[in-house]
């Protein structure tokens, strides 16, 4: 159901944050001396197994409803279906839906660039790259929980304010010494609010678009998110000052775009 979208996204992201914390802890401790094959099995095996079990459960749940849906087709109701087919469905190419789609796609781009970019910049945000990743992902958990505020105060203002606060924190972090832990503190606060926006942009698709074009909108938005993921590693090659300034400008733009 659409009402479950926000909660499911938040739970999924919390699990991902916990997994990343475990990965960073192991990389900084016992996995340095472990065998490569064993390490790949431990970190890649469980996610694949869980994914296969989820796919199997989804197939079992969809098998029964398929037979139920076929039954009414043989009965009455042809008049209502024919009238429904004559109704004009909204098109993604219409100006209003295309504008909203491109605005949301840019928000996907900004969220992915900031979210993954801070992870790639872990080595420049503090003296220890593993500590940076652990701290950033620890602050993710309360950030994802704060995303439930979108159910109370409405998604659009919460998303815009979160983008703005994240951009402010990351833009101000350029003023501190990158050799200390002041930059990582600003990055942690910025990342926490970025997590709120990262959750709300996904919930915006079923909330803001008709069901007939949600698939096309999702494709365009995912392309925007992938473009942000492509540029994120490049930001890791920059200094902390340059990368955080870039993140701040993009997130400020996304804050304004969220209100469109």
Short mmCIF file of C-alpha atoms in Angstrom, two decimals:
data_model
loop_
_atom_site.label_atom_id
_atom_site.label_comp_id
_atom_site.label_asym_id
_atom_site.label_seq_id
_atom_site.Cartn_x
_atom_site.Cartn_y
_atom_site.Cartn_z
CA UNK A 1 0.00 0.00 0.00
CA UNK A 2 1.05 3.60 -0.65
CA UNK A 3 0.79 4.42 3.05
CA UNK A 4 3.50 1.87 3.78
CA UNK A 5 6.03 3.35 1.34
CA UNK A 6 7.66 5.79 3.78
CA UNK A 7 8.03 3.22 6.57
CA UNK A 8 9.40 0.49 4.30
CA UNK A 9 12.00 2.85 2.83
CA UNK A 10 13.10 3.93 6.32
CA UNK A 11 13.42 0.35 7.59
CA UNK A 12 15.40 -0.63 4.50
CA UNK A 13 17.79 2.29 4.93
CA UNK A 14 18.31 1.57 8.65
CA UNK A 15 19.26 -2.03 7.81
CA UNK A 16 21.67 -0.74 5.17
CA UNK A 17 23.26 1.68 7.68
CA UNK A 18 23.75 -1.11 10.25
CA UNK A 19 25.31 -3.33 7.60
CA UNK A 20 27.68 -0.54 6.53
CA UNK A 21 28.74 0.08 10.14
CA UNK A 22 29.57 -3.61 10.56
CA UNK A 23 31.51 -3.55 7.30
CA UNK A 24 33.54 -0.48 8.35
CA UNK A 25 34.31 -1.97 11.78
CA UNK A 26 35.55 -5.20 10.23
CA UNK A 27 37.64 -3.41 7.60
CA UNK A 28 39.44 -1.51 10.34
CA UNK A 29 40.06 -4.56 12.55
CA UNK A 30 39.99 -8.31 11.91
CA UNK A 31 39.39 -8.37 8.13
CA UNK A 32 42.83 -6.86 7.47
CA UNK A 33 44.38 -10.24 8.23
CA UNK A 34 41.60 -12.49 6.87
CA UNK A 35 41.51 -14.37 3.59
CA UNK A 36 39.97 -12.50 0.65
CA UNK A 37 37.67 -15.38 -0.30
CA UNK A 38 36.35 -15.69 3.24
CA UNK A 39 35.71 -11.97 3.48
CA UNK A 40 33.82 -11.91 0.16
CA UNK A 41 31.69 -14.87 1.29
CA UNK A 42 30.84 -13.26 4.64
CA UNK A 43 29.88 -9.86 3.23
CA UNK A 44 28.29 -10.88 -0.09
CA UNK A 45 26.72 -14.21 0.84
CA UNK A 46 24.11 -13.10 3.43
CA UNK A 47 22.67 -10.23 1.32
CA UNK A 48 22.28 -12.54 -1.68
CA UNK A 49 20.61 -15.20 0.48
CA UNK A 50 18.19 -12.66 1.98
CA UNK A 51 17.36 -11.30 -1.49
CA UNK A 52 16.58 -14.80 -2.80
CA UNK A 53 14.33 -15.53 0.19
CA UNK A 54 12.46 -12.25 -0.33
CA UNK A 55 11.95 -13.04 -4.03
CA UNK A 56 10.66 -16.51 -3.16
CA UNK A 57 8.21 -15.04 -0.61
CA UNK A 58 6.98 -12.46 -3.13
CA UNK A 59 6.34 -15.17 -5.74
CA UNK A 60 4.29 -17.18 -3.25
CA UNK A 61 2.17 -14.14 -2.37
CA UNK A 62 1.47 -13.16 -5.98
CA UNK A 63 0.61 -16.67 -7.18
CA UNK A 64 -2.78 -16.86 -5.43
CA UNK A 65 -4.11 -13.36 -6.28
CA UNK A 66 -3.44 -14.00 -9.97
CA UNK A 67 -6.13 -16.68 -10.13
CA UNK A 68 -8.57 -14.51 -8.17
CA UNK A 69 -8.14 -11.55 -10.52
CA UNK A 70 -8.88 -13.66 -13.61
CA UNK A 71 -12.33 -14.73 -12.37
CA UNK A 72 -14.27 -11.44 -12.73
CA UNK A 73 -13.19 -11.12 -16.35
CA UNK A 74 -15.62 -13.86 -17.38
CA UNK A 75 -18.60 -12.18 -15.69
CA UNK A 76 -20.33 -8.87 -16.08
CA UNK A 77 -18.74 -5.48 -15.85
CA UNK A 78 -17.73 -5.09 -19.49
CA UNK A 79 -19.49 -1.73 -19.70
CA UNK A 80 -17.49 -0.20 -16.89
CA UNK A 81 -14.21 -1.52 -18.26
CA UNK A 82 -14.96 -0.21 -21.74
CA UNK A 83 -15.83 3.20 -20.35
CA UNK A 84 -12.64 3.17 -18.32
CA UNK A 85 -10.57 2.47 -21.41
CA UNK A 86 -12.13 5.48 -23.07
CA UNK A 87 -10.92 7.71 -20.28
CA UNK A 88 -7.88 9.78 -21.07
CA UNK A 89 -4.88 8.76 -19.02
CA UNK A 90 -2.28 11.35 -17.95
CA UNK A 91 0.91 11.41 -19.99
CA UNK A 92 4.43 11.91 -18.71
CA UNK A 93 5.09 14.21 -21.66
CA UNK A 94 2.45 16.71 -20.56
CA UNK A 95 4.12 19.93 -19.33
CA UNK A 96 2.91 19.72 -15.74
CA UNK A 97 3.92 16.10 -15.15
CA UNK A 98 7.19 16.45 -17.05
CA UNK A 99 8.16 19.48 -14.96
CA UNK A 100 7.35 17.69 -11.72
CA UNK A 101 9.26 14.61 -12.87
CA UNK A 102 12.41 16.55 -13.77
CA UNK A 103 12.25 18.43 -10.46
CA UNK A 104 12.00 15.18 -8.52
CA UNK A 105 14.77 13.63 -10.64
CA UNK A 106 17.07 16.51 -9.65
CA UNK A 107 16.21 15.85 -5.99
CA UNK A 108 17.20 12.21 -6.55
CA UNK A 109 20.47 13.43 -8.09
CA UNK A 110 21.21 15.74 -5.15
CA UNK A 111 20.35 13.11 -2.53
CA UNK A 112 22.53 10.46 -4.18
CA UNK A 113 25.43 12.86 -4.77
CA UNK A 114 25.47 14.02 -1.15
CA UNK A 115 24.74 10.64 0.41
CA UNK A 116 27.31 8.58 -1.48
CA UNK A 117 29.72 11.48 -1.96
CA UNK A 118 30.23 11.87 1.79
CA UNK A 119 31.09 8.18 2.01
CA UNK A 120 33.70 8.53 -0.73
CA UNK A 121 35.09 11.61 1.04
CA UNK A 122 35.56 9.69 4.29
CA UNK A 123 39.33 9.90 4.04
CA UNK A 124 39.30 13.70 3.82
CA UNK A 125 36.66 14.40 6.47
CA UNK A 126 38.69 13.06 9.42
CA UNK A 127 42.11 11.50 10.07
CA UNK A 128 40.66 7.95 9.98
CA UNK A 129 38.53 6.83 7.03
CA UNK A 130 36.93 3.93 8.93
CA UNK A 131 35.94 6.18 11.82
CA UNK A 132 34.38 8.59 9.33
CA UNK A 133 32.23 5.87 7.79
CA UNK A 134 31.20 4.50 11.18
CA UNK A 135 30.24 7.93 12.53
CA UNK A 136 28.35 8.94 9.39
CA UNK A 137 26.33 5.73 9.34
CA UNK A 138 25.65 5.84 13.08
CA UNK A 139 24.02 9.23 12.67
CA UNK A 140 22.02 7.79 9.77
CA UNK A 141 19.79 5.79 12.12
CA UNK A 142 18.23 8.77 13.99
CA UNK A 143 18.12 10.60 10.66
CA UNK A 144 16.00 7.90 9.08
CA UNK A 145 13.72 7.81 12.11
CA UNK A 146 13.23 11.57 11.81
CA UNK A 147 11.93 10.95 8.30
CA UNK A 148 8.66 9.83 9.90
CA UNK A 149 8.04 13.55 10.56
CA UNK A 150 7.00 13.78 6.90
CA UNK A 151 3.84 11.88 7.85
CA UNK A 152 3.00 14.62 10.37
CA UNK A 153 4.16 17.86 8.73
CA UNK A 154 3.76 16.86 5.06
CA UNK A 155 6.51 15.52 2.84
CA UNK A 156 7.32 18.58 0.71
CA UNK A 157 8.24 21.10 3.46
CA UNK A 158 10.11 18.43 5.45
CA UNK A 159 12.10 17.46 2.36
CA UNK A 160 12.94 21.06 1.48
CA UNK A 161 13.98 22.02 5.03
CA UNK A 162 16.11 18.88 5.33
CA UNK A 163 17.92 19.63 2.08
CA UNK A 164 18.50 23.22 3.24
CA UNK A 165 19.89 22.23 6.67
CA UNK A 166 22.12 19.56 5.13
CA UNK A 167 23.45 22.05 2.59
CA UNK A 168 24.12 24.63 5.31
CA UNK A 169 26.07 22.18 7.47
CA UNK A 170 28.17 20.93 4.57
CA UNK A 171 28.81 24.43 3.25
CA UNK A 172 29.96 25.62 6.70
CA UNK A 173 32.24 22.59 7.17
CA UNK A 174 34.65 24.10 4.64
CA UNK A 175 35.60 26.70 7.26
CA UNK A 176 37.15 24.14 9.64
CA UNK A 177 40.49 22.35 9.70
CA UNK A 178 40.17 19.05 7.77
CA UNK A 179 42.90 17.46 9.91
CA UNK A 180 40.68 17.49 13.01
CA UNK A 181 37.21 16.18 13.76
CA UNK A 182 35.30 19.47 13.31
CA UNK A 183 34.58 18.75 9.64
CA UNK A 184 33.23 15.28 10.34
CA UNK A 185 30.88 16.72 12.98
CA UNK A 186 29.36 19.09 10.44
CA UNK A 187 29.24 16.28 7.89
CA UNK A 188 27.43 14.04 10.38
CA UNK A 189 24.69 16.60 11.02
CA UNK A 190 24.39 17.29 7.30
CA UNK A 191 24.22 13.59 6.51
CA UNK A 192 21.53 13.05 9.14
CA UNK A 193 19.23 15.61 7.51
CA UNK A 194 20.20 14.35 4.07
CA UNK A 195 18.86 10.94 5.11
CA UNK A 196 15.45 12.50 5.71
CA UNK A 197 15.44 13.87 2.17
CA UNK A 198 16.79 10.59 0.79
CA UNK A 199 13.76 8.80 2.26
CA UNK A 200 11.15 11.35 1.26
CA UNK A 201 12.16 11.55 -2.42
CA UNK A 202 11.33 7.88 -2.87
CA UNK A 203 7.97 8.30 -1.14
CA UNK A 204 7.17 11.23 -3.47
CA UNK A 205 6.58 8.97 -6.48
CA UNK A 206 3.46 7.12 -5.23
CA UNK A 207 2.29 10.26 -3.41
CA UNK A 208 2.56 12.86 -6.16
CA UNK A 209 1.98 11.02 -9.45
CA UNK A 210 -0.93 9.05 -10.95
CA UNK A 211 -0.53 5.28 -10.93
CA UNK A 212 -0.51 5.12 -14.74
CA UNK A 213 2.78 7.04 -15.04
CA UNK A 214 4.54 6.05 -11.83
CA UNK A 215 6.70 3.49 -13.64
CA UNK A 216 7.97 6.06 -16.14
CA UNK A 217 8.53 8.62 -13.39
CA UNK A 218 10.47 6.05 -11.37
CA UNK A 219 12.73 5.32 -14.36
CA UNK A 220 13.56 9.00 -14.88
CA UNK A 221 14.15 9.58 -11.16
CA UNK A 222 16.35 6.51 -10.87
CA UNK A 223 18.42 7.79 -13.78
CA UNK A 224 18.88 11.04 -11.88
CA UNK A 225 19.93 9.12 -8.80
CA UNK A 226 22.40 7.04 -10.79
CA UNK A 227 23.92 10.18 -12.25
CA UNK A 228 24.50 11.42 -8.70
CA UNK A 229 26.14 8.09 -7.85
CA UNK A 230 28.40 8.45 -10.89
CA UNK A 231 29.67 11.88 -9.84
CA UNK A 232 29.97 10.93 -6.14
CA UNK A 233 33.35 9.14 -6.48
CA UNK A 234 34.74 12.15 -8.33
CA UNK A 235 33.95 14.32 -5.31
CA UNK A 236 36.03 11.92 -3.22
CA UNK A 237 39.06 13.00 -5.23
CA UNK A 238 38.60 16.63 -4.17
CA UNK A 239 39.65 18.27 -0.94
CA UNK A 240 37.17 18.40 1.94
CA UNK A 241 36.62 22.11 1.34
CA UNK A 242 35.88 21.72 -2.37
CA UNK A 243 33.67 18.64 -2.02
CA UNK A 244 31.60 20.05 0.85
CA UNK A 245 31.11 23.32 -1.06
CA UNK A 246 29.88 21.34 -4.07
CA UNK A 247 27.49 19.32 -1.91
CA UNK A 248 26.19 22.48 -0.25
CA UNK A 249 25.39 24.25 -3.52
CA UNK A 250 23.63 21.20 -4.99
CA UNK A 251 21.61 20.60 -1.82
CA UNK A 252 20.54 24.26 -1.64
CA UNK A 253 19.28 23.94 -5.22
CA UNK A 254 17.40 20.74 -4.31
CA UNK A 255 15.78 22.53 -1.35
CA UNK A 256 14.33 25.12 -3.72
CA UNK A 257 13.35 22.48 -6.27
CA UNK A 258 11.45 20.47 -3.63
CA UNK A 259 8.94 23.29 -3.29
CA UNK A 260 8.05 23.30 -6.99
#
